[in-house]
XYZ file of C-alpha atoms in Angstrom:
447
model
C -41.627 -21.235 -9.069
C -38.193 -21.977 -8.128
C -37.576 -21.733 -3.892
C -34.096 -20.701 -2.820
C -33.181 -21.285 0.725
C -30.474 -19.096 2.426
C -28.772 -20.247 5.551
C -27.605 -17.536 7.915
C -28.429 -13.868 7.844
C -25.313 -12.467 9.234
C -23.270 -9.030 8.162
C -22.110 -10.578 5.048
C -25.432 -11.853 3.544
C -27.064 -8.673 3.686
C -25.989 -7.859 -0.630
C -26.689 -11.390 -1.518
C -30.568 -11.324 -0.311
C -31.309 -7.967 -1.663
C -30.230 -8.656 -4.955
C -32.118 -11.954 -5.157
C -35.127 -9.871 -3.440
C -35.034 -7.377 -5.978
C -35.205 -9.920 -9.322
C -37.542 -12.530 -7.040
C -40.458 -11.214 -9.254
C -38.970 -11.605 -12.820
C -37.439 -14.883 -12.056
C -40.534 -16.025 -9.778
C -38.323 -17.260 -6.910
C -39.692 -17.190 -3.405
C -36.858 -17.118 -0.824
C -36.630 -18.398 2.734
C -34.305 -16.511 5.095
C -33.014 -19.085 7.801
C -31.042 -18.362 10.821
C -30.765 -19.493 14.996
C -31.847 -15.717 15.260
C -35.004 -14.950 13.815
C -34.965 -11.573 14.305
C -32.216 -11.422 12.367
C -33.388 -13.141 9.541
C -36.947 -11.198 9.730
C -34.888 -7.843 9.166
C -32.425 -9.360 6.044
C -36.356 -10.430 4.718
C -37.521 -7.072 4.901
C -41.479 -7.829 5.036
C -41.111 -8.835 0.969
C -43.676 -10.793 -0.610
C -41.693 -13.095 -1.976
C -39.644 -13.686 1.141
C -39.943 -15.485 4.592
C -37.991 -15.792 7.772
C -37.529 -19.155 9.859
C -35.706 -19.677 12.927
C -32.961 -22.635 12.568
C -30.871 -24.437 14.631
C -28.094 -25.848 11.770
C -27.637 -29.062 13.990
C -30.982 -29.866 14.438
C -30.759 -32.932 11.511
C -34.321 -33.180 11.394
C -35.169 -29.508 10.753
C -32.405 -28.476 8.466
C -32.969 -31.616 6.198
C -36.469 -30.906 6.290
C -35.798 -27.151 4.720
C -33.539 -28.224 2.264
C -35.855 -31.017 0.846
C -38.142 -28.139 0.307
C -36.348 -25.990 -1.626
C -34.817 -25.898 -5.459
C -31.542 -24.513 -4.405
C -29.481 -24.168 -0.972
C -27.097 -21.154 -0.709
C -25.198 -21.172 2.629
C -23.691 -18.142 4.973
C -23.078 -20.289 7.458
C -19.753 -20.221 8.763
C -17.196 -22.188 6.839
C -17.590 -25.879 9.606
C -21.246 -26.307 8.305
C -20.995 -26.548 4.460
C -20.580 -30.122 4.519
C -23.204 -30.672 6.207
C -25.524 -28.667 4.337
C -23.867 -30.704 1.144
C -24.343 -33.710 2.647
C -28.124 -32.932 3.043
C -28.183 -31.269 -1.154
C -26.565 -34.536 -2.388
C -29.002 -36.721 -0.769
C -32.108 -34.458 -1.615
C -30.611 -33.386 -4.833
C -30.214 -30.082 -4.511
C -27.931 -27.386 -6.062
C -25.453 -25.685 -3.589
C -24.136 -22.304 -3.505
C -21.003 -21.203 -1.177
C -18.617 -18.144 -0.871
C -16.064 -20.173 1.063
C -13.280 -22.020 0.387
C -13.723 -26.025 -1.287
C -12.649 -28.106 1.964
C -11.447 -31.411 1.289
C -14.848 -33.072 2.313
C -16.845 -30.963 -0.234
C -14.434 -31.946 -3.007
C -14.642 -35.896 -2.469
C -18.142 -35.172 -3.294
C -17.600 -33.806 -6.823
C -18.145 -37.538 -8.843
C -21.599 -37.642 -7.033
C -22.934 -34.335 -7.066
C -22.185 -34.493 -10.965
C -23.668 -38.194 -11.581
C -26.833 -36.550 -10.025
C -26.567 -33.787 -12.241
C -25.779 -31.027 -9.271
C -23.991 -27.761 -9.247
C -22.329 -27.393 -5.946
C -21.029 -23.836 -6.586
C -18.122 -22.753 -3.412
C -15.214 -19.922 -3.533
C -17.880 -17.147 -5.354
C -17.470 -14.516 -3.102
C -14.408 -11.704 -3.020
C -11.342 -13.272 -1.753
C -12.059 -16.510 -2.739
C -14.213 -15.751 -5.587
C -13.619 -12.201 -7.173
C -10.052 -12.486 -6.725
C -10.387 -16.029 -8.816
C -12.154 -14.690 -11.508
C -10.607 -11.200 -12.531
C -7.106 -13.062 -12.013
C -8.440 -15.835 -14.766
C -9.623 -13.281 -16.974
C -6.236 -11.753 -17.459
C -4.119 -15.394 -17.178
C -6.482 -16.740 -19.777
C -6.204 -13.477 -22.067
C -2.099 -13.830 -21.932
C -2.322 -18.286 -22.239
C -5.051 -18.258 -24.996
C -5.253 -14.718 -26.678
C -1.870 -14.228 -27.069
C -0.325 -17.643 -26.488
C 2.253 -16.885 -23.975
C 3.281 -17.928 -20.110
C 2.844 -16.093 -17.294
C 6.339 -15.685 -15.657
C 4.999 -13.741 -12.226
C 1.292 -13.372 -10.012
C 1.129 -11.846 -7.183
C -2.406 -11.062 -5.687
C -3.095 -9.441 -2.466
C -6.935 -8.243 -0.963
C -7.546 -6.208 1.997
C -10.842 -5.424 4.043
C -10.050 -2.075 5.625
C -11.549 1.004 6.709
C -12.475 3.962 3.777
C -9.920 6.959 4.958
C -11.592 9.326 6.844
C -10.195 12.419 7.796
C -13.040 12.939 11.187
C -11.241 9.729 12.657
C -8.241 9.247 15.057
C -7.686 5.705 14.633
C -4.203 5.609 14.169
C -4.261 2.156 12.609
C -6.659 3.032 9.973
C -8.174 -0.599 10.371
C -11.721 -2.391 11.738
C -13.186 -5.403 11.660
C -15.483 -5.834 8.791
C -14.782 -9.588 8.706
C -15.014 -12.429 11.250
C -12.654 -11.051 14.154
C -11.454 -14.552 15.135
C -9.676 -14.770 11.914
C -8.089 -11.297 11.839
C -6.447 -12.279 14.959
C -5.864 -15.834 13.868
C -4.458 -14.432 10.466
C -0.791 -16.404 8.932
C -0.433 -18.668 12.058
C 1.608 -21.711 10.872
C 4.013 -21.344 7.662
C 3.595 -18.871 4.812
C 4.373 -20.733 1.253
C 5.043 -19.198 -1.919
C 7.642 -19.255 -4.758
C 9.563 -16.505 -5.634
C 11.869 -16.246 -8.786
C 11.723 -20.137 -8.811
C 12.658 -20.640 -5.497
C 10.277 -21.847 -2.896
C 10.242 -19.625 0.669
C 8.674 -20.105 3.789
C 7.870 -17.520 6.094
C 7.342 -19.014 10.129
C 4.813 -17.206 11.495
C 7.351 -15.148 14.148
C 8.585 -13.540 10.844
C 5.372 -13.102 9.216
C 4.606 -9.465 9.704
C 7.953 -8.219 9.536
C 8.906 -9.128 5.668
C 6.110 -7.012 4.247
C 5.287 -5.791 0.343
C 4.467 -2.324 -0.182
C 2.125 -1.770 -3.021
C 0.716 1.448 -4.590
C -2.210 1.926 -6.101
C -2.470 5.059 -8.246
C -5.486 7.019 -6.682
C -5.589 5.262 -3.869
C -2.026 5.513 -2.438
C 0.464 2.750 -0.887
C -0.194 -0.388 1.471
C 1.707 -2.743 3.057
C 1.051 -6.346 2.049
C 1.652 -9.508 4.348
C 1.790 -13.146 2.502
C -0.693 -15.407 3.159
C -0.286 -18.872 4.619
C -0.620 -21.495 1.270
C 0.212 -19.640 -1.787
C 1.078 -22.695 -3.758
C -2.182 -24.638 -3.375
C -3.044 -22.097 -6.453
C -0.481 -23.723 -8.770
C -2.791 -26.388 -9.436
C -6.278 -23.752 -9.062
C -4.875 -21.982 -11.900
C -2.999 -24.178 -13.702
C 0.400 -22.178 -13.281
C 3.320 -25.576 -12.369
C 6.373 -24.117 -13.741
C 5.477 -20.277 -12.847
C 8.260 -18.613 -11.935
C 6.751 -16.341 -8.712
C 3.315 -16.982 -7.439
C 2.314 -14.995 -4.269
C -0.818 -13.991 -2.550
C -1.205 -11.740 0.488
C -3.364 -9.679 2.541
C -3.190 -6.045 2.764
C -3.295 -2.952 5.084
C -2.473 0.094 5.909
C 1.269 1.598 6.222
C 2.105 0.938 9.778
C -0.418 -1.727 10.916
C 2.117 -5.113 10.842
C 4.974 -3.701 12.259
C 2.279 -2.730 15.327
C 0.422 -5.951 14.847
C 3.575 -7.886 15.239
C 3.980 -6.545 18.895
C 0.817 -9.107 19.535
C 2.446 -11.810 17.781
C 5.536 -11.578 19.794
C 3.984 -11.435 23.090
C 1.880 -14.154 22.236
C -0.791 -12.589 22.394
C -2.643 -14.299 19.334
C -1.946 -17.951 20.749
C -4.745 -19.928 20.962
C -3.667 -22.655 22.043
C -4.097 -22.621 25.946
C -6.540 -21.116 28.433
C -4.880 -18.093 30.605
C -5.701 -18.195 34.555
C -7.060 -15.644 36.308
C -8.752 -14.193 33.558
C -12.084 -13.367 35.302
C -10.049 -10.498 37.331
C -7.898 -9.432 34.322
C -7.543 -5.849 32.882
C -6.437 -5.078 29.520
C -2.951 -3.357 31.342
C -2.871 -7.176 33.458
C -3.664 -8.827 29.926
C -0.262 -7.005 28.662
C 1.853 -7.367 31.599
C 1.283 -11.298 31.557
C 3.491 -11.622 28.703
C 6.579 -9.803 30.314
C 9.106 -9.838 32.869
C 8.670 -9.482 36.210
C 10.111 -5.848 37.613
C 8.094 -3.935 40.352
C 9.827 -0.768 39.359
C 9.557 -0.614 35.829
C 5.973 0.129 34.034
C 4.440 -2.415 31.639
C 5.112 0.747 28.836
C 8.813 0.482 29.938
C 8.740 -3.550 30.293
C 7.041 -3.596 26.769
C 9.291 -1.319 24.945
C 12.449 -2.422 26.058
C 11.335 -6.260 25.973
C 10.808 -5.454 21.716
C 13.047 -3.040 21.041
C 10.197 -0.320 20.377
C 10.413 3.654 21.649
C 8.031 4.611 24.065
C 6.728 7.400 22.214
C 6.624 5.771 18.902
C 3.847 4.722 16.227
C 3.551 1.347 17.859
C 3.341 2.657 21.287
C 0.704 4.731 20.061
C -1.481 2.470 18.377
C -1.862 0.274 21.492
C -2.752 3.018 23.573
C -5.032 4.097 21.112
C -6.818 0.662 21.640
C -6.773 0.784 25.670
C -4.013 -1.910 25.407
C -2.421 -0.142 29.488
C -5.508 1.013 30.674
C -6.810 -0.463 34.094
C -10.155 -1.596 32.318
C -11.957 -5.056 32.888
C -11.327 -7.395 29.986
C -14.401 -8.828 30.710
C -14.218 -12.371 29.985
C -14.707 -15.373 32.696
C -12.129 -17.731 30.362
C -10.182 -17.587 27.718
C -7.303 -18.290 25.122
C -4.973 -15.142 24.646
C -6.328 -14.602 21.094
C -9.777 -14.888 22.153
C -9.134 -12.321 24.932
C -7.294 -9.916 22.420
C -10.227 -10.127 20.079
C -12.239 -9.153 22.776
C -10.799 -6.468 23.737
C -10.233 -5.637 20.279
C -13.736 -5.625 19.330
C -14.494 -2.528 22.120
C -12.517 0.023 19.442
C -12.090 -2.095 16.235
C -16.055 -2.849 15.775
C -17.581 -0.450 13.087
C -20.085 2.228 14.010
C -22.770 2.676 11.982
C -21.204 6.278 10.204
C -18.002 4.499 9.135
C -17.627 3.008 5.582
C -15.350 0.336 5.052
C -13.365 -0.380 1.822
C -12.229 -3.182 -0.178
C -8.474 -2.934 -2.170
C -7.879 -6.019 -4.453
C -4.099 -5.806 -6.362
C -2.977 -8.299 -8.838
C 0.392 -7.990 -11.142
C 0.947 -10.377 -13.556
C 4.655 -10.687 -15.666
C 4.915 -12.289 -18.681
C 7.693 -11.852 -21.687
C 6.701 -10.885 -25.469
C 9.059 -11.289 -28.066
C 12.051 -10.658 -25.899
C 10.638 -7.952 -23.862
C 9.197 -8.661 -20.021
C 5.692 -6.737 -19.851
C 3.619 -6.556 -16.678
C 0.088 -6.296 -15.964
C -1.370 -4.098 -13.038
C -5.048 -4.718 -12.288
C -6.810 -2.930 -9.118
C -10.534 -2.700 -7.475
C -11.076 -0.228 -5.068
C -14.759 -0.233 -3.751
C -16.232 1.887 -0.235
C -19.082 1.058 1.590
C -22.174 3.436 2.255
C -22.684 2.503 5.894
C -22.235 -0.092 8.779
C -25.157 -2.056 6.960
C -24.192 -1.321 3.111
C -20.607 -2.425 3.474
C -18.300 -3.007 0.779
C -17.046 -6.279 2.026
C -21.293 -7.532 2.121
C -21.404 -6.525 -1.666
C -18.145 -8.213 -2.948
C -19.328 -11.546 -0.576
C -22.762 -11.107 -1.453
C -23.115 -10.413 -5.343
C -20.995 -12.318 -7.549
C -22.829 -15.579 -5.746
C -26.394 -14.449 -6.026
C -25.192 -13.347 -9.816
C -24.413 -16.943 -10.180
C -27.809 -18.044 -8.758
C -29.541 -16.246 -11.481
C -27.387 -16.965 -14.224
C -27.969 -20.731 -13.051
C -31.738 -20.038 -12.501
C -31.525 -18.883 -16.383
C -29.826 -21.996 -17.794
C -26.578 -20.302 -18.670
C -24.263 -21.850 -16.462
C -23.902 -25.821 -17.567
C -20.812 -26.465 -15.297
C -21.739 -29.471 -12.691
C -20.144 -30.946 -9.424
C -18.135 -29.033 -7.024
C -17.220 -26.304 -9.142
C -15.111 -22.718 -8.588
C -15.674 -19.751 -11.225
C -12.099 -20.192 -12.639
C -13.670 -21.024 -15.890
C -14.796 -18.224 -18.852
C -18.587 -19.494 -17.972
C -18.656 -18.241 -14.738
C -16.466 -15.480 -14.692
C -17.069 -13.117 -18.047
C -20.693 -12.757 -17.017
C -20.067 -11.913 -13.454
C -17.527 -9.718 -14.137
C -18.970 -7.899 -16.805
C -22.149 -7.469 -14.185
C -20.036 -6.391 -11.312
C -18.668 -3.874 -13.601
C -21.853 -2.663 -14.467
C -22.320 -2.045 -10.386
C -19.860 -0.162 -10.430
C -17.015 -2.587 -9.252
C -14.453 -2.068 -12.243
C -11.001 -3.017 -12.650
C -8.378 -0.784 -13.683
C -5.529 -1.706 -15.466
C -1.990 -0.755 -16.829
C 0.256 -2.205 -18.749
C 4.083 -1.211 -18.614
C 7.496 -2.605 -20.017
C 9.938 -3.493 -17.581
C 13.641 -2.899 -18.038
């Protein structure tokens, strides 16, 4: 019997454990479900007989290194901070790791050792890292090896957003289906990415005003942002001497150009604590970022202050989200972006009828004989529910597909690893496809 130990039982583990739940029995694996909230990790167990629920405090030494020496493999939810702790625990108990987050720099200076001890420590198998890294190989390594050419252009861009529905008045189309501290957070510092050779920067002041807009046939157009280190995947992908290589975030027509009223308040700084915050309303919250005038109303102050017309889309948004009224924020302390999220999180957090949706883009340029051909791939996939979300099953499933292909001796790959290579990703893919999350694609000549 082979034990698997999952750490955390948050939104976005909720996938993962049922599909390891439902082949527990064929591959006679008994999971344990750990989190600091029981409860939580008693209803992700679901009363299963191969399944059991602990309560865990991660920084406890003594209790977390006592789990992992008891289990065959570690896979950890836990938010991004922990992992190397958790590693630090599978290297010394020799035991195989499984992330959805990003390699830090700590994980990878354990790569020589957790492959002496003969160790997979699998991070970045998730959707965005992990999907995005392994449908984007599929296609570089089909131009590079199949047909023996260079990729000239990539651009890649993945957004968590809301599934349209026609019932709602949100006017900015968006919720949070992923941590809200980074949605708020998102592109602070400077955006890198090279574009016809040339390498741009983007300060973060400019971010959300020099957007992409992208269409995807079915699905309609979205507006994509860059993200902050696009040239750290040189390297990932093996692409030095690329010609354009960008990666962004997308959303809905509309949202940055409302977003980037928040920026330029600075409202998203999180850098200081705000006073008075205990007595604070979400009109006060506003009106702490402008200019004194005991005439004028913090609509007029705003508008004027960034150029925006009262009774425009912008305007509308943030009234849409309470942004004027008179209401409590409701915090004792705070930063300004962690008193934005808060008040965020009263109309952006997702009721249990709404479905939320996943949009991945890639385009990928390359020249044939003289003529410049380009390669449009796109996943769309919709949740069912609050519970059965979209973004759970593209975090959840390609790693616990990787835990059973490992479990099955078909992955050989050791060390701190990323699916970039054929091993991991043709078999996830081709599973994820048959799960109904398929890439389209289209190839056309450019002029």
């Amino acid at each position: 019997m082979e034990k698997i130990l999952i750490l955390g039982a948050g939104r976005s583990s909720n996938s993962l454990i049922s599909y390891l739940l439902d082949h527990a029995k064929e591959r006679n694996w008994q999971l344990t479900i750990a989190d600091y909230a029981l409860q939580l990790a008693e209803d992700k167990a679901r009363g299963h007989e191969r399944a059991k629920a602990v309560a865990l405090d991660i920084t406890n030494d003594q209790e977390r290194k006592g789990l992992v020496k008891e289990h065959d493999f570690v896979v950890s939810m836990l938010p991004a901070k922990f992992h190397p702790v958790v590693a630090e625990d599978c290297l010394q108990l020799e035991k195989h790791l499984f992330t959805a987050s990003y390699v830090s720099h700590d994980m990878k200076a354990m790569h020589d050792q957790a492959r002496s001890k003969g160790l997979l420590f699998l991070n970045e198998c998730g959707l965005d890292p992990g999907i995005d890294h392994m449908s984007a190989m599929k296609v570089i390594d089909h131009i590079r090896e199949e047909k023996g050419l260079e990729l000239r252009a990539f651009e890649s861009f993945t957004g968590g957003l809301l599934a349209p529905d026609p019932t709602d008045d949100n006017p900015w189309q968006y919720g949070f289906t992923w941590n809200p501290r980074n949605v708020v957070l998102a592109g602070q510092g400077t955006v890198k990415f090279i574009q016809e050779g040339r390498y741009k920067f983007i300060p973060y002041h400019k971010l959300f005003r020099r957007i992409e807009m992208i269409h995807i046939p079915g699905y309609g157009y979205f507006e994509g942002y860059a993200n902050r280190d696009s040239l750290m995947y040189l390297d990932v992908y093996n692409l030095r001497g690329i010609k354009t290589l960008y990666r962004g975030t997308l959303r809905r027509p509309g949202f940055c150009k409302a977003w980037d009223v928040f920026v330029q308040l600075g409202a998203t700084d999180d850098s200081y604590l705000m006073e008075g915050v205990e007595g604070m309303t979400h009109r006060q919250f506003i009106n702490s970022f402008l200019s004194f005038n005991p005439k004028d109303s913090v609509e007029l102050k705003l508008a004027h202050y960034l150029g925006l017309d009262l009774e425009g889309p912008e305007m509308h948004k943030l009234q849409w989200l309470g942004m004027f009224d008179e209401e409590p924020v409701g915090l004792m302390k705070g930063t300004p972006a962690q008193i934005l999220e808060h008040i965020l999180k009263k109309k952006w957090t997702i009721g249990p009828d709404k479905k939320d949706q996943i949009v991945m883009w890639h385009l990928f340029d390359y020249e044939e004989e003289g003529v410049t051909k380009r390669i449009r791939s796109a996943m769309v996939a919709t949740g069912e529910n609050a519970r059965e979300t979209a973004m759970s099953k593209t975090v959840g499933l390609p790693l616990a597909i990787a835990i059973r292909l490992f479990s099955e001796g078909k992955i050989e790959s050791r060390g701190v690893q990323v699916p970039i290579s054929k091993e991991f990703y043709a078999p996830i893919l081709d599973e994820l496809d048959s799960l109904g999350f398929q890439f389209i694609e289209e190839e056309v000549i450019l002029d």
